[in-house]
Coordinates of C-alpha atoms and ligand atoms in Angstrom, one line a residue:
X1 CA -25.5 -50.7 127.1
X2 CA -22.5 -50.9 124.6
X3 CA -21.3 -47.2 124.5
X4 CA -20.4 -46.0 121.1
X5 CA -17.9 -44.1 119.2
X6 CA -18.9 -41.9 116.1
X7 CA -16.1 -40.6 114.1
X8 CA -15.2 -38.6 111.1
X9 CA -18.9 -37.0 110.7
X10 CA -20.0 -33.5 110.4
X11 CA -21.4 -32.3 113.5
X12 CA -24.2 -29.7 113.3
X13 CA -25.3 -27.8 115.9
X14 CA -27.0 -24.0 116.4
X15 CA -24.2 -22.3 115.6
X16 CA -21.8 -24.5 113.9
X17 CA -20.7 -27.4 111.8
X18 CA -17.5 -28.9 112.6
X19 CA -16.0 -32.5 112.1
X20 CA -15.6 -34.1 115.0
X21 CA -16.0 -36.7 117.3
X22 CA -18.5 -37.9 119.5
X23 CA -18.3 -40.6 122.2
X24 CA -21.7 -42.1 124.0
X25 CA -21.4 -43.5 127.1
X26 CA -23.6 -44.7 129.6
X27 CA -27.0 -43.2 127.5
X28 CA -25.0 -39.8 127.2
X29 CA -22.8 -36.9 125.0
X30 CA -19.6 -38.1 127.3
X31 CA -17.2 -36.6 125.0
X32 CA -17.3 -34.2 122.1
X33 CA -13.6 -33.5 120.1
X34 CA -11.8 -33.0 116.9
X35 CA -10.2 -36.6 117.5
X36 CA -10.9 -39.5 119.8
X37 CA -8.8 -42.2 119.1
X38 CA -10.5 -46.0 118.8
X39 CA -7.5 -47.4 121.4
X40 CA -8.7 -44.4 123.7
X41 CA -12.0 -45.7 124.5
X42 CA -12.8 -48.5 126.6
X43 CA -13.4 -52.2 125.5
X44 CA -16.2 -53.1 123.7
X45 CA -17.0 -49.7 122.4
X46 CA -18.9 -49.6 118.8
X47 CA -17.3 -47.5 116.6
X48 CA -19.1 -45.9 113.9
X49 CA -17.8 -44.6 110.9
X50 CA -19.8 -41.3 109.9
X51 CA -17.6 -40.1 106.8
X52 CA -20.0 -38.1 104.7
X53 CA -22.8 -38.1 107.0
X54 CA -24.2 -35.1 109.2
X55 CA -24.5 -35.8 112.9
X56 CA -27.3 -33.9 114.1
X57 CA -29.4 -34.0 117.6
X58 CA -31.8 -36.4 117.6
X59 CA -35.2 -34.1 116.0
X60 CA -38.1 -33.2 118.2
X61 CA -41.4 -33.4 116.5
X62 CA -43.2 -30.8 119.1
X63 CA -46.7 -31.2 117.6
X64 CA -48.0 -35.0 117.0
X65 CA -51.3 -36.5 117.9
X66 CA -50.6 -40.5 117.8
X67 CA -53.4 -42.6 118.7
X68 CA -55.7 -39.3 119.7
X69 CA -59.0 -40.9 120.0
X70 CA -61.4 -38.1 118.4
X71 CA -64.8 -37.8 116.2
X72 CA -66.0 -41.0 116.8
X73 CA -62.7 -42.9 115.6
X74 CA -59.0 -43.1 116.3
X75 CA -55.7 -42.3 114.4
X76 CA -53.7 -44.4 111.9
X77 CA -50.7 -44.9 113.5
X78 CA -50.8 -46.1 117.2
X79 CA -47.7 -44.9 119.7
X80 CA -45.5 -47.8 119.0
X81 CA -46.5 -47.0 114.6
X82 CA -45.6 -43.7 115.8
X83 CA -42.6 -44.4 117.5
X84 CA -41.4 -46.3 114.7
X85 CA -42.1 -43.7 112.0
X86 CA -40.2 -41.1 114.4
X87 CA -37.4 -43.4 114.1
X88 CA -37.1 -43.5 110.4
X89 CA -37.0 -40.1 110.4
X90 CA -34.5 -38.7 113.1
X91 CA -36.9 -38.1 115.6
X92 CA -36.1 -38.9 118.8
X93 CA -38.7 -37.1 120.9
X94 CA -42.4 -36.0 120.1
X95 CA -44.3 -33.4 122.0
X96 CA -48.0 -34.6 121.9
X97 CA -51.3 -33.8 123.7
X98 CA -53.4 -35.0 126.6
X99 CA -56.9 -34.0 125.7
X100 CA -58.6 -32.4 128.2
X101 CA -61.8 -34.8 128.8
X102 CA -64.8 -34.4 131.4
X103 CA -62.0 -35.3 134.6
X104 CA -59.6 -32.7 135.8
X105 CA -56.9 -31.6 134.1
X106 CA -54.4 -34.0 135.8
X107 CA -56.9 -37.4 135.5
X108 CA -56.4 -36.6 132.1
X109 CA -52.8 -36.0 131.7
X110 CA -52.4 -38.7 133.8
X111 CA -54.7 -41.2 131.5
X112 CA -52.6 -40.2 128.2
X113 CA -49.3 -40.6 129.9
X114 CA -50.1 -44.1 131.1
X115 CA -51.7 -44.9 126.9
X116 CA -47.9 -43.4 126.5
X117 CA -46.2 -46.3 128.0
X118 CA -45.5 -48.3 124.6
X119 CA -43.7 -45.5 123.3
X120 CA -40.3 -46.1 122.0
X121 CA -39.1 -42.7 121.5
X122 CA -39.2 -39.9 124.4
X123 CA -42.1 -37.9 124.5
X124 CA -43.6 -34.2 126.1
X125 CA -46.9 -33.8 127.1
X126 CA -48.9 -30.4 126.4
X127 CA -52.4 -30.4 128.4
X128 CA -55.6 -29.4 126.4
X129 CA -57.1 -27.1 128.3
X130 CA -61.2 -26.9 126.4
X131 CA -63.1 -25.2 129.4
X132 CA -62.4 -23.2 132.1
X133 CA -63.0 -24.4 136.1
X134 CA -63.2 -22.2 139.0
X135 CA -60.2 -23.9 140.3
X136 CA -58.4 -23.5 137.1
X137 CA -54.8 -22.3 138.8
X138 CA -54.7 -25.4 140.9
X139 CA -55.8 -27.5 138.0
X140 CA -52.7 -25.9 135.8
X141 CA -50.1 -26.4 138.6
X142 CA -51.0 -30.0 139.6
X143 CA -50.2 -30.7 135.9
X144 CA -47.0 -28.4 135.9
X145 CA -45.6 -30.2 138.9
X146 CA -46.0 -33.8 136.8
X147 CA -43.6 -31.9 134.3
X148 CA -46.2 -30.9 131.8
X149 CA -44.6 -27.5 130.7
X150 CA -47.2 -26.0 128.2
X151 CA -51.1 -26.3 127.6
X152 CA -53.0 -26.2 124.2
X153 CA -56.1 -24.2 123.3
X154 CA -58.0 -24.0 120.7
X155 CA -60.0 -21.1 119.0
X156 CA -62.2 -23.3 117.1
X157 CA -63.9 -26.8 116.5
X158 CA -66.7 -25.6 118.6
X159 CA -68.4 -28.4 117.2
X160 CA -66.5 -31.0 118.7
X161 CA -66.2 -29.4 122.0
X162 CA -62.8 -27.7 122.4
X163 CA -63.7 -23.9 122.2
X164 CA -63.4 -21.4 125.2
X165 CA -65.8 -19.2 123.9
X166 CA -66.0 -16.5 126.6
X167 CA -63.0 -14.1 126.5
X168 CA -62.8 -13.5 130.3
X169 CA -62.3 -17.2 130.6
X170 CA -59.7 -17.5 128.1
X171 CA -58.1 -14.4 129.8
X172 CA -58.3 -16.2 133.3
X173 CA -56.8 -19.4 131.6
X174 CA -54.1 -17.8 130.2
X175 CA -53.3 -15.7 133.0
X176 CA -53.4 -18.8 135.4
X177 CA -51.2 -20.5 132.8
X178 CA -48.1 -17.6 132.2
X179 CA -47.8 -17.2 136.5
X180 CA -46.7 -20.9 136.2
X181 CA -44.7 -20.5 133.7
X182 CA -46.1 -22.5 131.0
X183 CA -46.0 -22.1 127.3
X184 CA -49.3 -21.1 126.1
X185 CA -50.1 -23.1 122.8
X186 CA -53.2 -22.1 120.7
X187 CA -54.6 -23.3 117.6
X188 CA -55.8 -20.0 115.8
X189 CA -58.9 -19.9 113.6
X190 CA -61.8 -17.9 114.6
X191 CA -65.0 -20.5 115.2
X192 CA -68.0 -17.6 114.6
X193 CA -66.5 -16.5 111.1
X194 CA -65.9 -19.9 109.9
X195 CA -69.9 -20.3 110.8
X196 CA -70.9 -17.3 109.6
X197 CA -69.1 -18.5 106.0
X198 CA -70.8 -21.6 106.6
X199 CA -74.2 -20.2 107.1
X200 CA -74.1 -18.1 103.9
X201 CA -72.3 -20.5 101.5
X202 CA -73.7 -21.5 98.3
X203 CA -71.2 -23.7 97.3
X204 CA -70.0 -27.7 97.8
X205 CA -68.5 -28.9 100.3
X206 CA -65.8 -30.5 98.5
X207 CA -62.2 -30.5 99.8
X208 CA -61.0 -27.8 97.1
X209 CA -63.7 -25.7 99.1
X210 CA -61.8 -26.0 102.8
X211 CA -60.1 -23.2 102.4
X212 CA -62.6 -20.9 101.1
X213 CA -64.9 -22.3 104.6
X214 CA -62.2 -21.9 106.2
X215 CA -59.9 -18.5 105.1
X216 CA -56.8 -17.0 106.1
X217 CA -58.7 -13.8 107.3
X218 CA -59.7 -16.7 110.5
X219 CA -56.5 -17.4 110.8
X220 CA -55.4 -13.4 111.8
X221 CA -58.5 -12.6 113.3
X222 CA -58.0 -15.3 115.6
X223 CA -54.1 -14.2 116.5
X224 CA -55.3 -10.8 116.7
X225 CA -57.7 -12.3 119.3
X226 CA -55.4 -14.6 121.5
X227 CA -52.5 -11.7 120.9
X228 CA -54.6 -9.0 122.1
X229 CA -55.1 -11.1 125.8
X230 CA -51.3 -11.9 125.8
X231 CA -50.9 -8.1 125.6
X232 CA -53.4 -7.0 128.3
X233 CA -51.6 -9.6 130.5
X234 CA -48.2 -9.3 129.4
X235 CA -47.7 -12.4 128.5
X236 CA -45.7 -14.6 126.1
X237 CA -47.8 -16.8 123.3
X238 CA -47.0 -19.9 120.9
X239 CA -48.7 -20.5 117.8
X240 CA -49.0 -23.5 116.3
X241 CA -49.3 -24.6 112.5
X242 CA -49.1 -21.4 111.1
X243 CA -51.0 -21.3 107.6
X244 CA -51.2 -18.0 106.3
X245 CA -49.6 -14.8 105.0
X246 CA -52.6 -13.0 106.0
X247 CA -51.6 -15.2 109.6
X248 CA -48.3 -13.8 109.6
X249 CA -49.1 -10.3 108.8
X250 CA -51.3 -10.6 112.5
X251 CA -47.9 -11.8 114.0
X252 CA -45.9 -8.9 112.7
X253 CA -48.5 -6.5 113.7
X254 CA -48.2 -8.4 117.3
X255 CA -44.4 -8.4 117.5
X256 CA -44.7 -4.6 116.4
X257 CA -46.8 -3.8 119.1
X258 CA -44.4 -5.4 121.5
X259 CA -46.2 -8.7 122.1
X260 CA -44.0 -11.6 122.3
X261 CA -44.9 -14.8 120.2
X262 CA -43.2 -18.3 119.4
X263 CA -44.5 -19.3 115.8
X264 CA -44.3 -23.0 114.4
X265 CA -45.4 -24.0 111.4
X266 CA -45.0 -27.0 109.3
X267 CA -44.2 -28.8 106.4
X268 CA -47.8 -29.1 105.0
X269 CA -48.4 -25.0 104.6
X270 CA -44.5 -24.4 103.6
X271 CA -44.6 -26.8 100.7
X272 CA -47.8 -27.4 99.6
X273 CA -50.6 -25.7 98.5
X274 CA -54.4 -26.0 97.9
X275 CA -54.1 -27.3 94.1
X276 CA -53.8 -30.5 96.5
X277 CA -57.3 -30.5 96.9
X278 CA -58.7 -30.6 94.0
X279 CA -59.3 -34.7 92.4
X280 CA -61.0 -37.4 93.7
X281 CA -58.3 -38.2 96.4
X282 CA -59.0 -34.1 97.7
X283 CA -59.8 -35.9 100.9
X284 CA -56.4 -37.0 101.7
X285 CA -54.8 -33.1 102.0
X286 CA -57.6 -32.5 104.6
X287 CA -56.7 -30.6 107.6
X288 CA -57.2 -27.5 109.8
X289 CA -56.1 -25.2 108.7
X290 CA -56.7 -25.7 105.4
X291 CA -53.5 -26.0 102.6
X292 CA -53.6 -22.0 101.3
X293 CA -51.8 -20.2 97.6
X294 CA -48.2 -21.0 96.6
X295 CA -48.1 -17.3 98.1
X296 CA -48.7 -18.2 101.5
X297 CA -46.6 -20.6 101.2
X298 CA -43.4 -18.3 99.9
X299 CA -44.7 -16.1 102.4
X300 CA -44.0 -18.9 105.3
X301 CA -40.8 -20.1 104.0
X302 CA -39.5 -16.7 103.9
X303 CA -40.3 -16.0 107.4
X304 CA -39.0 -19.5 108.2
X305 CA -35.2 -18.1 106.5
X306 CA -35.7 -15.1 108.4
X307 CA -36.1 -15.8 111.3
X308 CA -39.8 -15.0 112.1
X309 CA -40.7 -18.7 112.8
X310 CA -39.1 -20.5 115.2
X311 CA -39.9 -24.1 115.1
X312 CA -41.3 -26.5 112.2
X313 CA -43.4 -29.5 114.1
X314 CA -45.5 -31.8 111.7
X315 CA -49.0 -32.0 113.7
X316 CA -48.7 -35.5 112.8
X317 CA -52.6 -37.0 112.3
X318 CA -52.5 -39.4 110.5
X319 CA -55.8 -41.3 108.9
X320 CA -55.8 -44.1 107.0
X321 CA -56.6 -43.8 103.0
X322 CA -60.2 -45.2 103.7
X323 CA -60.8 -43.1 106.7
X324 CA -60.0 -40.1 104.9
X325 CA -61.6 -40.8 102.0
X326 CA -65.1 -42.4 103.8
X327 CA -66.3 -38.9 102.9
X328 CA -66.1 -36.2 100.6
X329 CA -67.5 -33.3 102.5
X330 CA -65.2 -31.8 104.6
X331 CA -67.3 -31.1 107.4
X332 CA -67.1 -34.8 107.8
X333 CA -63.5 -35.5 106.5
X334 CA -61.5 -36.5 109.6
X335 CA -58.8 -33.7 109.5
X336 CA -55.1 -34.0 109.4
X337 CA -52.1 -35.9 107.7
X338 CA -49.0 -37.7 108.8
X339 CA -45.7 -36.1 108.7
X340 CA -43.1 -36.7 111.6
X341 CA -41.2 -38.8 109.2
X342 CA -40.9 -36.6 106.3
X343 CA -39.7 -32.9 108.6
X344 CA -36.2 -33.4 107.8
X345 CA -35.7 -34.7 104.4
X346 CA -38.2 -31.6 103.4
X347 CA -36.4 -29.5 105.1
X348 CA -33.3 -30.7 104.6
X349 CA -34.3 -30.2 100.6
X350 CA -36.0 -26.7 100.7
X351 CA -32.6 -26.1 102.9
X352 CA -30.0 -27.3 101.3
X353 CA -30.3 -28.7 98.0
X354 CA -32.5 -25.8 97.4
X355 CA -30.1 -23.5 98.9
X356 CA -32.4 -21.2 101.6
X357 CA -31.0 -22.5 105.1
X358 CA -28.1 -24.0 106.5
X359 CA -27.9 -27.5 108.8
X360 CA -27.6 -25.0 111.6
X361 CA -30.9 -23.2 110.9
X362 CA -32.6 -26.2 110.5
X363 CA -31.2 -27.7 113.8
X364 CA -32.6 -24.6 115.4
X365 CA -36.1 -24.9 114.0
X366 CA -36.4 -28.4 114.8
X367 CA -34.2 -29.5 117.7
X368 CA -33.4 -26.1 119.9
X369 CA -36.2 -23.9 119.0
X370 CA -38.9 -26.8 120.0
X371 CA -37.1 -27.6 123.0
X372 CA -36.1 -24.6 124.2
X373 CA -39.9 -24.0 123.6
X374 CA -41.5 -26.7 125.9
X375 CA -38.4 -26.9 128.4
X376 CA -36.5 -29.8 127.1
X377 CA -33.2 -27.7 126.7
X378 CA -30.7 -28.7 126.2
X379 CA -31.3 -32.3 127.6
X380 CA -32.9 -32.6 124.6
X381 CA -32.8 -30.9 120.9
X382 CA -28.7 -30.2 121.9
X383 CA -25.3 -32.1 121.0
X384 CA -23.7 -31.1 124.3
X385 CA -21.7 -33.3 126.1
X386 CA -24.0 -34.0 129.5
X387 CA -27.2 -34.6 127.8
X388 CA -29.3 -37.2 125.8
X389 CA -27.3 -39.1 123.6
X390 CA -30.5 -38.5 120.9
X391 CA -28.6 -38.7 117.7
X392 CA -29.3 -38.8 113.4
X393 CA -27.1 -39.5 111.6
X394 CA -28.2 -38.0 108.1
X395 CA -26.4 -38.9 104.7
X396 CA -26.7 -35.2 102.8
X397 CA -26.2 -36.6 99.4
X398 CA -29.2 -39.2 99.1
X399 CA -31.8 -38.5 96.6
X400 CA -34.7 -40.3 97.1
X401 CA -38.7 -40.5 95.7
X402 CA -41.4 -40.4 98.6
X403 CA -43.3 -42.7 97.9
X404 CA -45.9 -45.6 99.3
X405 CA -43.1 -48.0 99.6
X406 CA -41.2 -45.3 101.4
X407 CA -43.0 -44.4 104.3
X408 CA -43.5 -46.1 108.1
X409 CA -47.2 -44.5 108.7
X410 CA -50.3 -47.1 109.2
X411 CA -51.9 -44.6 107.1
X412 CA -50.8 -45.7 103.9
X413 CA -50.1 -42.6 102.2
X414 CA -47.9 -39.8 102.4
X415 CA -49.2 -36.5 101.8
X416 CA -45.9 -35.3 99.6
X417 CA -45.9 -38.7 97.5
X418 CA -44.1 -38.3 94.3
X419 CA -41.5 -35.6 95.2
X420 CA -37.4 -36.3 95.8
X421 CA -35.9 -35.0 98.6
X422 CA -32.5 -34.8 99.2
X423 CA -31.1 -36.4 102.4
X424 CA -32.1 -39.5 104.3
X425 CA -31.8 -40.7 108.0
X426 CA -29.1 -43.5 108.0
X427 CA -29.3 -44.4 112.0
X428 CA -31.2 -42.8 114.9
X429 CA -30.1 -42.9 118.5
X430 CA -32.4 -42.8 121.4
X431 CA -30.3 -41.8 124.8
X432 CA -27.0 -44.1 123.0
X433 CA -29.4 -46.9 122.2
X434 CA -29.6 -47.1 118.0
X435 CA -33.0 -47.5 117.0
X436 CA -33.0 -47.2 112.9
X437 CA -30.3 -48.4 111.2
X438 CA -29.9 -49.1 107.6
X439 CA -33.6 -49.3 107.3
X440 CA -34.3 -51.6 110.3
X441 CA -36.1 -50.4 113.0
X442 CA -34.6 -51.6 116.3
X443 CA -36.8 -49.8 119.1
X444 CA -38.3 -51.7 121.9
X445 CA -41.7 -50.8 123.0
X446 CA -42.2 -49.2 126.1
X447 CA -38.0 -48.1 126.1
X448 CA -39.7 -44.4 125.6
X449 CA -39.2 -41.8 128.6
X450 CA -41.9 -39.2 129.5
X451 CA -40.0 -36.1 129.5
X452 CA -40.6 -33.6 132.7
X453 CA -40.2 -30.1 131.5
X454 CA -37.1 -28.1 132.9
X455 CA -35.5 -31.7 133.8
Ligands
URP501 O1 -56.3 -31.1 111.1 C1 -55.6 -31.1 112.1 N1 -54.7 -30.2 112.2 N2 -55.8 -32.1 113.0 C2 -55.1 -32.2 114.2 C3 -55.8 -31.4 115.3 C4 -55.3 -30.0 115.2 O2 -56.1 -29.1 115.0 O3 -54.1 -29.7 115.4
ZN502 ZN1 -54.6 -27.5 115.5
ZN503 ZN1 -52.5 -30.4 116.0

């Protein structure tokens, strides 16, 4: 592999943003400096001229479900439409999920892992875990040893078969889970008070209804729930997709109380909300948790400027327009949107152009704080010289319209159509190896790496 010289760009990482230099060799950061000269590097070396563009780690999207085969159908875009997406928008590495099916634990990671072969980014594996076993603690470390550093559970979609209803259970689960040193990931919306709305409603089951079916008051209830456990046990929690104020007010309560929580959230709750819904193409802003108020949403992006969250993933589930819109009750809708390719240019908008973070902060929410989260660090989600040569380049000053012709996704749409963003992905390297460049996607199938955990 050619190794490759980028000079003149803005580096950015956690702490700082500084020009300099950055040579790849051999797949990694060999060299990072405020000059490497073009007659100091050996033959054959690409240089790249990055004047005017950021040079950020490549991004980790640490929630996707590509090709997750669920409710009688499969997703929009397949791994290698994933990968490709990724690509075209900085992302280097995805942190998706091996559902937890009728085998054990490790038949099933194993089974997603091997579907994960034609990926063309890197990729993490967190392990559903939708019912407890007696032999639960053997289950979890035959999966940790594989490199799978964090499971997922869910407080709802009883429905479909992914609740732990009994507390004890949960308690053993997450018990099992923390000894081993994984990252406990749950999906928080409490299953009986969603019923009990349902069994009482009056009303349609239109998409502007979701959130009414569906309220913020689950989404606390819920964190109360899973945060009261991590405090009997002493444990450390993650959230993901946080949705609410009401949501975050739980987490502050938590924290107060002295129980430590990782919260992500994502694009979909920080910048839109459930005016989305309304209209015959309501369908299309389907997912769980449903879009809230332009308050929660200030709410979220001021804890995102604070501090209070620590990563922004996408939960990337993408549907196609006519699988979304086959129905127009939404306890049929096939829940979820795509995303991975839109994270940085929104955030890189909200950031910048609107003034409320800096590059750094957003290389913390979406390359360190995911990785450091799931054990990646700083192999990946770092620009240190030693690791992954994962690499954006990012032109700051491109405005741009989202729009169909715009986006990568076999879904066909894009959930923020219509709005300009500031920013766009010029080239992405995968371990030295450019991927995206100028708009042409250059991975090769099957060129992604499962990533172990703590590797
Ligand atoms: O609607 C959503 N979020 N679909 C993906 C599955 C999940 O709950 O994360
Ligand atoms: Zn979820
Ligand atoms: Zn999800």
């Amino acid at each position: 592999m050619a190794n490759v010289l980028i000079r003149n760009g803005l580096l950015v990482d956690t702490e700082w943003a500084r020009h300099m230099d950055i040579l790849i060799k051999d797949s990694v950061i060999a060299r990072i400096a405020p000059s490497i000269a073009e007659d100091s590097v050996e033959d054959g070396t690409t240089v790249i001229d990055a004047e005017g563009l950021c040079v950020l780690p490549g991004i980790i999207d640490a929630h996707t479900h590509y090709h997750l085969v669920s409710r009688g159908t499969v997703t929009a875009d397949s791994f290698s439409e994933g990968s490709r997406l990724a690509a075209f928008g900085g992302v280097t590495t995805v942190v998706d999920f091996a559902d937890d099916d009728s085998k054990s634990l490790l038949a099933s990671f194993d089974d997603r892992r091997k579907q994960m072969r034609s990926m063309s980014i890197d990729y993490a594996l967190h392990q559903g875990v939708y019912k407890y076993r007696e032999d639960i603690a053997k289950e979890l470390a035959a999966v940790k040893k594989e490199g799978v550093e964090a499971i997922k559970i869910f407080t709802t979609y009883k429905n479909v078969g992914y609740l732990v209803e009994k507390r004890d259970e949960l308690k053993a689960i997450f018990l099992e889970a923390s000894k081993l040193g994984m990252q406990i990931c749950i999906h928080c919306e409490d299953d009986a008070m969603i019923e009990e709305i349902d069994s009482k409603w009056k009303g349609t089951y239109l998409p502007k209804d979701h959130p009414d079916l569906r309220p913020s008051e689950a989404e606390a209830a819920a964190i109360r729930y899973v945060g009261g456990i991590a405090k009997e046990l002493g444990i450390s929690i993650y959230i993901v997709h946080l949705s609410s104020k009401a949501g975050l007010e739980a987490v502050r309560e938590l924290r107060n109380d002295g129980v430590h929580l990782t919260v992500e959230t994502t694009p979909h709750y920080l910048f839109l909300d459930r005016s989305k819904l309304e209209g015959p193409d309501g369908a299309l802003y389907v997912m769980t948790p449903p879009l809230r108020t332009a308050e929660d949403n200030l709410a979220l992006q001021e804890a995102v400027v604070n501090g209070e969250i620590q990563v922004v993933a996408t939960d990337h589930c993408s549907f196609t327009r006519g699988q979304k819109l086959s129905s127009n009750d939404v306890r049929t809708i096939y829940p979820g949107i795509p995303g991975t390719e839109e994270l940085l240019p929104l955030l890189h908008t909200f950031g910048l152009t609107q003034g409320h973070l800096s590059l750094s902060q957003i290389v913390n929410l979406v390359c360190k704080g995911p990785a450091k989260a799931f054990g990646l660090y700083p192999r990946k989600g770092s620009l240190k010289e030693g690791t992954d040569a994962d690499i954006c380049l990012f032109d700051p000053d491109e405005s741009w319209t989202i729009g169909k012709d715009t986006i990568h996704s076999a879904s066909g749409y894009s959930a923020y159509e219509g709005m300009t963003v500031t920013g766009k992905v010029v080239m992405t390297f995968l371990r030295g190896r450019l991927i995206m460049g100028d708009g042409i996607y250059l991975g090769l199938e099957g060129d992604g790496q499962f990533v172990k955990g703590r590797s």
